[in-house]
Short mmCIF file of C-alpha atoms in Angstrom, two decimals:
data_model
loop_
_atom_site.label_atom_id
_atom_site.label_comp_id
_atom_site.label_asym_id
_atom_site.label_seq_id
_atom_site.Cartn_x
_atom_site.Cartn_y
_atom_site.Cartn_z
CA UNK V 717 -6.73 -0.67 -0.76
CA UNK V 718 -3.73 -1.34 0.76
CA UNK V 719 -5.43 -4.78 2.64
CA UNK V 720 -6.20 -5.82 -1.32
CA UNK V 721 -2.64 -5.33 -1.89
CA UNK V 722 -1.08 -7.37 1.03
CA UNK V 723 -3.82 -10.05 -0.22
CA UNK V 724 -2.85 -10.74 -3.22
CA UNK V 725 1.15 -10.61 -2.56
CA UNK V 726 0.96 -12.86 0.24
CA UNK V 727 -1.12 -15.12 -2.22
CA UNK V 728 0.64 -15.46 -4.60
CA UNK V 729 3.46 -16.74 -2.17
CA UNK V 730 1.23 -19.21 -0.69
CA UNK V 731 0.06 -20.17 -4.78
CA UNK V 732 3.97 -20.53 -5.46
CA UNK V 733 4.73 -22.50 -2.39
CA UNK V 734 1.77 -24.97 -2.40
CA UNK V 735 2.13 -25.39 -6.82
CA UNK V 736 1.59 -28.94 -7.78
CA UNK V 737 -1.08 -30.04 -5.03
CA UNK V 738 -3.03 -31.49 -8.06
CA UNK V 739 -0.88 -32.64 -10.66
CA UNK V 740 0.95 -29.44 -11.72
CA UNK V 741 -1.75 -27.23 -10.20
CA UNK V 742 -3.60 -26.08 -6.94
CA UNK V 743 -6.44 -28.42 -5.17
CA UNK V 744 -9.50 -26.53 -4.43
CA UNK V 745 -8.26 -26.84 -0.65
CA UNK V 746 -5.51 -25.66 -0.58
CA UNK V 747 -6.78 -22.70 -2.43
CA UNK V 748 -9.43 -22.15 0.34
CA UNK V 749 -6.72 -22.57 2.68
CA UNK V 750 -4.68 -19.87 1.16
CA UNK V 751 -7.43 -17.46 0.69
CA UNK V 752 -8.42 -17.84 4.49
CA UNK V 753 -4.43 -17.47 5.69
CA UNK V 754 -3.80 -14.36 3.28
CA UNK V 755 -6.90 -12.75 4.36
CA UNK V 756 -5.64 -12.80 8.18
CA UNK V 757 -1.73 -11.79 7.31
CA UNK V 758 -2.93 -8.78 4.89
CA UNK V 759 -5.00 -7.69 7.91
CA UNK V 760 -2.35 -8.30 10.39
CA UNK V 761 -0.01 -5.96 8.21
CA UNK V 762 -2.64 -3.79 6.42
CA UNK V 763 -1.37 -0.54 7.59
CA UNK V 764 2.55 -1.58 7.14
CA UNK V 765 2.34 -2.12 3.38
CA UNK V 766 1.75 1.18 2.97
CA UNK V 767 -1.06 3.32 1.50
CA UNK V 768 0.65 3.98 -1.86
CA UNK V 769 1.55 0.39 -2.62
CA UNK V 770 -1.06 -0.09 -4.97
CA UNK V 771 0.84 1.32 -8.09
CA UNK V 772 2.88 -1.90 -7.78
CA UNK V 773 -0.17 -3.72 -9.16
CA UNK V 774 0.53 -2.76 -12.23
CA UNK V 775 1.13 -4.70 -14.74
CA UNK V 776 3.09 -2.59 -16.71
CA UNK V 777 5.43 -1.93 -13.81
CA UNK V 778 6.01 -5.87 -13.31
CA UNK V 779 7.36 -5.89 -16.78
CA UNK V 780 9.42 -3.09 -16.18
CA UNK V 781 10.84 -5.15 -12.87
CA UNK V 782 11.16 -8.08 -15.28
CA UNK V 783 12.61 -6.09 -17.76
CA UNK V 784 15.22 -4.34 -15.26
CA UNK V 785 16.34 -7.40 -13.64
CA UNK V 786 17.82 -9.53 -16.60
CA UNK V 787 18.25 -6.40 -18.43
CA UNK V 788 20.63 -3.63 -16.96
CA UNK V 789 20.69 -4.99 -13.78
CA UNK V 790 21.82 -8.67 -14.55
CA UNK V 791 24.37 -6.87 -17.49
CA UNK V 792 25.64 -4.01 -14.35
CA UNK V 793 26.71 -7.14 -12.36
CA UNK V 794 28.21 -9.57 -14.53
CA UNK V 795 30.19 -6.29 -15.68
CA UNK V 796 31.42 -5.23 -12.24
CA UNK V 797 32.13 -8.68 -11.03
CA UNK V 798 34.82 -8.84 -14.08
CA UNK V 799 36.00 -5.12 -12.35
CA UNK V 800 36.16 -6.50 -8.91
CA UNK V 801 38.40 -10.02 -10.14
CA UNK V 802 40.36 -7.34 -12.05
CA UNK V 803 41.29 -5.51 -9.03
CA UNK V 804 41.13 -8.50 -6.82
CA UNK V 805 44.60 -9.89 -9.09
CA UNK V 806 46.39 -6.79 -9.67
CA UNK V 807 45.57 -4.25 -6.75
CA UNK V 808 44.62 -1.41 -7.77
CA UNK V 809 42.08 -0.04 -5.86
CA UNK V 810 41.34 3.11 -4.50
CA UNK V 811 38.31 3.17 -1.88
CA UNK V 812 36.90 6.16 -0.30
CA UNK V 813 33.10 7.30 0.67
CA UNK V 814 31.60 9.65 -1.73
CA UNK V 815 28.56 11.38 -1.45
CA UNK V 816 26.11 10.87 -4.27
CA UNK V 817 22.96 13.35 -5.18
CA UNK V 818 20.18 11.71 -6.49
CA UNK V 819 17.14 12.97 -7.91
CA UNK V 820 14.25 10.72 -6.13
CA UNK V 821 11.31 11.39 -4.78
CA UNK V 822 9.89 8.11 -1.94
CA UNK V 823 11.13 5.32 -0.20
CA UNK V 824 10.62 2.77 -2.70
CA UNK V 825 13.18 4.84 -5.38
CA UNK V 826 15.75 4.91 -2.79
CA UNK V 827 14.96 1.10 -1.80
CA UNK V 828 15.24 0.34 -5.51
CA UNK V 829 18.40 2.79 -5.96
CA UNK V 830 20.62 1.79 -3.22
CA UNK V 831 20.19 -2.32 -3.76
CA UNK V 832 20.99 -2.11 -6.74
CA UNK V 833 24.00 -0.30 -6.15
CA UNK V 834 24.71 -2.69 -3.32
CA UNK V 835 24.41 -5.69 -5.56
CA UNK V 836 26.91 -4.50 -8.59
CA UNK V 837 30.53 -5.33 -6.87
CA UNK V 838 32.85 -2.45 -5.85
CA UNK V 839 30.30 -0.21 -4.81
CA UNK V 840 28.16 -0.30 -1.53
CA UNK V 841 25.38 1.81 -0.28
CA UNK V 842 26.39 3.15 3.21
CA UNK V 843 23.43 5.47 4.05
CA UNK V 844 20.56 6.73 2.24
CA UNK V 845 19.67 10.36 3.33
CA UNK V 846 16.21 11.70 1.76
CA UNK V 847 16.28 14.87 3.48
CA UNK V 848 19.70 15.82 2.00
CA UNK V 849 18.66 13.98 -1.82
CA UNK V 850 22.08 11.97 -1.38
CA UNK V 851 23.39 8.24 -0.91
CA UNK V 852 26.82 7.70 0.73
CA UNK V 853 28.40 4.92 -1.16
CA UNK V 854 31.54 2.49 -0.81
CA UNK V 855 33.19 2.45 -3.78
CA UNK V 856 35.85 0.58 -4.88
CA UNK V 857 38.29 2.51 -6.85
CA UNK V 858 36.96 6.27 -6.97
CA UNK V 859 37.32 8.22 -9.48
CA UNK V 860 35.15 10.93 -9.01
CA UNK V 861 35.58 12.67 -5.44
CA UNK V 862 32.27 14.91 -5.59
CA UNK V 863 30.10 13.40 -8.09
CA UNK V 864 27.23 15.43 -9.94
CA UNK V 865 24.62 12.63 -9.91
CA UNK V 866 24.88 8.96 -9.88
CA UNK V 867 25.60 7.63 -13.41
CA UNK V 868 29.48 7.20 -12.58
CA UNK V 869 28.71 5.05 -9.40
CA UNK V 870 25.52 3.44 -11.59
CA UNK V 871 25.13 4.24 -14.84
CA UNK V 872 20.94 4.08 -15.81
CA UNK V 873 19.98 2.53 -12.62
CA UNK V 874 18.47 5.79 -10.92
CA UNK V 875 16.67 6.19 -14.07
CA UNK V 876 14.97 2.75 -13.94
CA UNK V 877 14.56 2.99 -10.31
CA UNK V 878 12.63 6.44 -10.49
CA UNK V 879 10.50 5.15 -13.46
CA UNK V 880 10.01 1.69 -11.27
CA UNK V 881 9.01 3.30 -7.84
CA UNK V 882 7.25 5.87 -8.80
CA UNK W 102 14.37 8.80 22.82
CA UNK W 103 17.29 7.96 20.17
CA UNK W 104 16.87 3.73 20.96
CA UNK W 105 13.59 3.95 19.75
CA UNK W 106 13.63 5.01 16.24
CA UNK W 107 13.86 2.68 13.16
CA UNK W 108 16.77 1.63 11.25
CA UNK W 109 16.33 4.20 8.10
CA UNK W 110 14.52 3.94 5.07
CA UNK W 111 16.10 1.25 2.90
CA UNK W 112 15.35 -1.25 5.79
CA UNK W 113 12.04 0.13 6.53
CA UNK W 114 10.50 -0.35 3.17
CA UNK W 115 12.29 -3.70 2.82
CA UNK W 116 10.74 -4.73 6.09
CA UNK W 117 7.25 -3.56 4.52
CA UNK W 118 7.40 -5.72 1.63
CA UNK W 119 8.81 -9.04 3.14
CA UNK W 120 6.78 -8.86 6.94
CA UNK W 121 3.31 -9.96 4.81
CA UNK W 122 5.73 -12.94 3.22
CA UNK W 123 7.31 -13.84 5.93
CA UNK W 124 3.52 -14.12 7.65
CA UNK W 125 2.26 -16.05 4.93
CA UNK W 126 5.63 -18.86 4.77
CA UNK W 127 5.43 -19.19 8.26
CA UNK W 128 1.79 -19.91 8.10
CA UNK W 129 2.40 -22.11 5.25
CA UNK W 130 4.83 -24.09 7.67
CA UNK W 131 2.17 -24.50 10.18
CA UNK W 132 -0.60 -25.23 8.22
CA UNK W 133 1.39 -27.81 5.89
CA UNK W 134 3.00 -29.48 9.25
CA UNK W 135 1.60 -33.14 8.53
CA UNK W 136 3.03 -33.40 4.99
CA UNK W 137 6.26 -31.07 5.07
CA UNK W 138 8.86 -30.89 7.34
CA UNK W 139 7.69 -28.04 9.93
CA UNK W 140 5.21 -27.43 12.06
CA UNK W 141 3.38 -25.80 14.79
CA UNK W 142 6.52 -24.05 16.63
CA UNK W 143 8.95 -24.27 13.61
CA UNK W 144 6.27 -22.44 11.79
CA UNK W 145 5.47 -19.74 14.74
CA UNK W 146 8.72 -18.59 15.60
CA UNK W 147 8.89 -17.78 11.70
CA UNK W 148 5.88 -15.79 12.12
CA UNK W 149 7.33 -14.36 15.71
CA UNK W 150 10.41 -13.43 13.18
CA UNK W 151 8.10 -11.11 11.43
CA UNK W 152 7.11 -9.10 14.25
CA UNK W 153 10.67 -8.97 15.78
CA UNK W 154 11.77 -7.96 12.21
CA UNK W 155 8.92 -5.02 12.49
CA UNK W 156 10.04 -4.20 16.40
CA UNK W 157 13.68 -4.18 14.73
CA UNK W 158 12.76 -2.00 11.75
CA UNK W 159 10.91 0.41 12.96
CA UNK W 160 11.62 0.83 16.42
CA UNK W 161 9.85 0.43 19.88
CA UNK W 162 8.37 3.45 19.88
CA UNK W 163 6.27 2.56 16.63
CA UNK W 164 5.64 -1.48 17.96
CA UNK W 165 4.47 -0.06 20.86
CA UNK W 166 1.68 1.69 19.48
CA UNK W 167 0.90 -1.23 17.41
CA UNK W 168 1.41 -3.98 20.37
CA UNK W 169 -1.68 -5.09 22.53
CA UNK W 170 -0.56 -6.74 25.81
CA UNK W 171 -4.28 -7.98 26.26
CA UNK W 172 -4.65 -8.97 22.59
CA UNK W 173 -1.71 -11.46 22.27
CA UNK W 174 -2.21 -12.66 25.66
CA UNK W 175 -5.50 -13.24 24.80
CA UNK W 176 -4.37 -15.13 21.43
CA UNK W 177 -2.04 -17.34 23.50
CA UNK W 178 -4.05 -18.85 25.73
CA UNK W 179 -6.43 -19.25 22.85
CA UNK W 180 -3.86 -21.03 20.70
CA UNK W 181 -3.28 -23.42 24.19
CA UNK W 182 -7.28 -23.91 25.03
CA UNK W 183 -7.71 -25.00 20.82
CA UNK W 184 -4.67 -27.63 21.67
CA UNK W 185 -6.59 -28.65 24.60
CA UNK W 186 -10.14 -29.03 23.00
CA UNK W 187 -8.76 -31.15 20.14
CA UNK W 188 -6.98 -33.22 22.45
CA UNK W 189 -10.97 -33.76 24.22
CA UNK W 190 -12.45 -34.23 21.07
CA UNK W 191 -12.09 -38.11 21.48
CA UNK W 192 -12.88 -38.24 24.77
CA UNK W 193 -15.42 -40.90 24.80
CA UNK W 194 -12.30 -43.29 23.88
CA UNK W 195 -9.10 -42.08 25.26
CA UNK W 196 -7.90 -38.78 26.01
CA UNK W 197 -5.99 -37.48 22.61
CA UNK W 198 -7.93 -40.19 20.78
CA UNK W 199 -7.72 -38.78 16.96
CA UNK W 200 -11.55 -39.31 16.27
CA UNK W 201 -11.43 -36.62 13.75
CA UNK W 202 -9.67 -39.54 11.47
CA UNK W 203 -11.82 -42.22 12.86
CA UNK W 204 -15.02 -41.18 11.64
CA UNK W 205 -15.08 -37.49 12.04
CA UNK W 206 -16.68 -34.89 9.33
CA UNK W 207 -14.08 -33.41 8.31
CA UNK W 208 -10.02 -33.97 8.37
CA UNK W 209 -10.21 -37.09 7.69
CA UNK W 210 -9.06 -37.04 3.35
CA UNK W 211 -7.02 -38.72 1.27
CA UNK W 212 -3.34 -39.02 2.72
CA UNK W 213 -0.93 -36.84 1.92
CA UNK W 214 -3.70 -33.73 1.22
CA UNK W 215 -4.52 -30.57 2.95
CA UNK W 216 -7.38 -31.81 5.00
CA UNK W 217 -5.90 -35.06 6.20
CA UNK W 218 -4.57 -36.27 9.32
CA UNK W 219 -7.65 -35.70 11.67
CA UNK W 220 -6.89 -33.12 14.45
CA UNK W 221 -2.84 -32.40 13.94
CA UNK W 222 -3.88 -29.52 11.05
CA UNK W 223 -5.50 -27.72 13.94
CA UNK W 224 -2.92 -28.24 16.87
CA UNK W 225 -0.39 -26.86 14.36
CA UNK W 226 -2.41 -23.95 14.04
CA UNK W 227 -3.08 -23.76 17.56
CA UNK W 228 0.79 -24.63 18.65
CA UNK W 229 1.77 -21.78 16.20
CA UNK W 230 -0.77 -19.09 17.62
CA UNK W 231 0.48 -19.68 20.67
CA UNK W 232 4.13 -19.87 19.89
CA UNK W 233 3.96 -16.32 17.62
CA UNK W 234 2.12 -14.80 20.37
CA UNK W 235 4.64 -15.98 23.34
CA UNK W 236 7.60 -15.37 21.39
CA UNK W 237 6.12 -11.78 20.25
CA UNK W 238 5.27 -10.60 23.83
CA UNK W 239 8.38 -12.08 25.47
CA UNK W 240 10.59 -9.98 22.47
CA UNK W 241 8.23 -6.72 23.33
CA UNK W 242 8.87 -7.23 27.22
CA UNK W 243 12.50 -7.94 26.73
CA UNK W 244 12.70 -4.68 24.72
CA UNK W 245 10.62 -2.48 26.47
CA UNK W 246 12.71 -3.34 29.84
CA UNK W 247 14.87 -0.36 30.15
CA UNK W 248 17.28 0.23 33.00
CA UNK W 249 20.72 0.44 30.97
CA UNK W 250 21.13 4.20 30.38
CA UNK W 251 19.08 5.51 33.85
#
């Protein structure tokens, strides 16, 4: 399972890199070529992907990604990136580490989670601690010494990144 | 043994998802190194970045259960012997003689596709075995040579 997933994601790579071989599409060739090269990466790294990593195949989930990217996350960082040139000009900041519980179960959640967090300005994932259900974050201006959960440091994003990962 | 654990989860599962893309650009490089800029070692040491970005991740102690000294040596000198059998394909002419192009089966297409340019798809292939392999088992030896904290 997890050698059929590591196929087909370094494929389509290799389909996106080598697009316009014939006209605007792939020459049988090249396709051969690409089925022969994924084959021997996705069983070079058949046991790294990860048993599990076949609920990313779905397509569902891709629209979700899709759907999260110019959606909340896109929105999250034009937003903060006003709130960093804000305090950038006038000065008022107020960082400090803070400790954030988060209700997620694997790695991928927590993957998802702290990027995203790490790509909106003014906050910065420091550590993500699964045994303890908490990130340490860099924030920015705080506001909130001991938050409850994450929605002031990210607003929906652990919900979208437990529905995502999961 | 605290210098041989991984770098944490974020990076771990990172590592997971862009090792197999990393393996599959970098043999795009090689196998594309007669019509794009690239090529056998430009190609390999991308590839070599994949494993040092695993032996990074995750630590020595988990490369080294995943490492074969015999395997990669094995794939080295294999990656050098290929190089040296293309180069004695054309023998019968001139050493290095390109009679794949000449008149051989196959490699010898249009210009400018896949299958083109007679035996330099396959020294790519065999100059980037041998490169990811080298660079791979010099990393691994480099990292497993510990006499800093004894």
């Amino acid at each position: 399972m997890s050698f059929i997933v590591a196929f087909l994601w370094s494929y389509v790579l290799w389909l996106v890199l080598t697009a316009g071989s014939e006209g605007m599409l792939w020459s049988t060739e090249e396709l051969v070529a690409g089925v022969l090269f994924s084959a021997v990466v996705a069983f070079a790294t058949r046991n790294l992907i990860g048993e599990k990593a076949g609920r990313f195949l779905n397509p569902v989930k891709w629209a979700g990604f899709v759907i999260y990217a110019i959606g909340p996350l896109f929105w999250g960082m034009v937003r903060a990136n006003f709130d960093v040139a804000y305090r950038v000009i006038t000065g008022k900041i107020k960082p400090g580490i803070v400790r954030v519980p988060v209700e997620l179960e694997n790695d991928a959640q927590y993957t998802l989670l702290s990027n995203s967090i790490t790509l909106t300005p003014g906050t910065l994932t420091i550590d993500a601690c699964p045994e303890e259900k908490a990130l340490y974050v860099h924030w920015i201006n705080v506001t909130e010494r001991e938050p409850k959960d994450s929605s002031v440091v990210a607003g929906s994003f652990e919900k979208w990144a437990r529905w995502l990962g999961r | 043994m605290s210098e041989e654990r991984g770098m944490g989860i974020i990076v771990e599962t990172i590592a997971r998802a862009t090792i197999p893309l990393i393996g599959i650009f970098g043999a795009y490089v090689v196998s594309h190194g007669h019509l794009t800029p690239g090529g056998g070692f430009q190609g390999g040491a991308t590839i070599a970045g994949a494993g040092i970005l695993f032996l990074i991740a995750f630590g020595l102690g988990e490369m080294k259960q995943h490492y074969n000294k015999n395997l990669y040596s094995i794939l080295e000198g294999l990656g050098g012997l290929a190089f040296l059998g293309m180069a004695m394909l054309g023998i019968g002419v001139a050493f290095f003689y390109n009679t794949l192009w000449h008149n051989g089966p196959i490699f010898n297409g249009r210009p400018g596709t896949l299958l083109s340019a007679g035996y330099l798809p396959v020294m790519n292939i065999a100059v980037g075995l041998k490169v990811f392999a080298g660079l791979v088992s010099a990393m691994v030896a480099i990292a497993s040579y510990r006499r800093w904290g004894k």
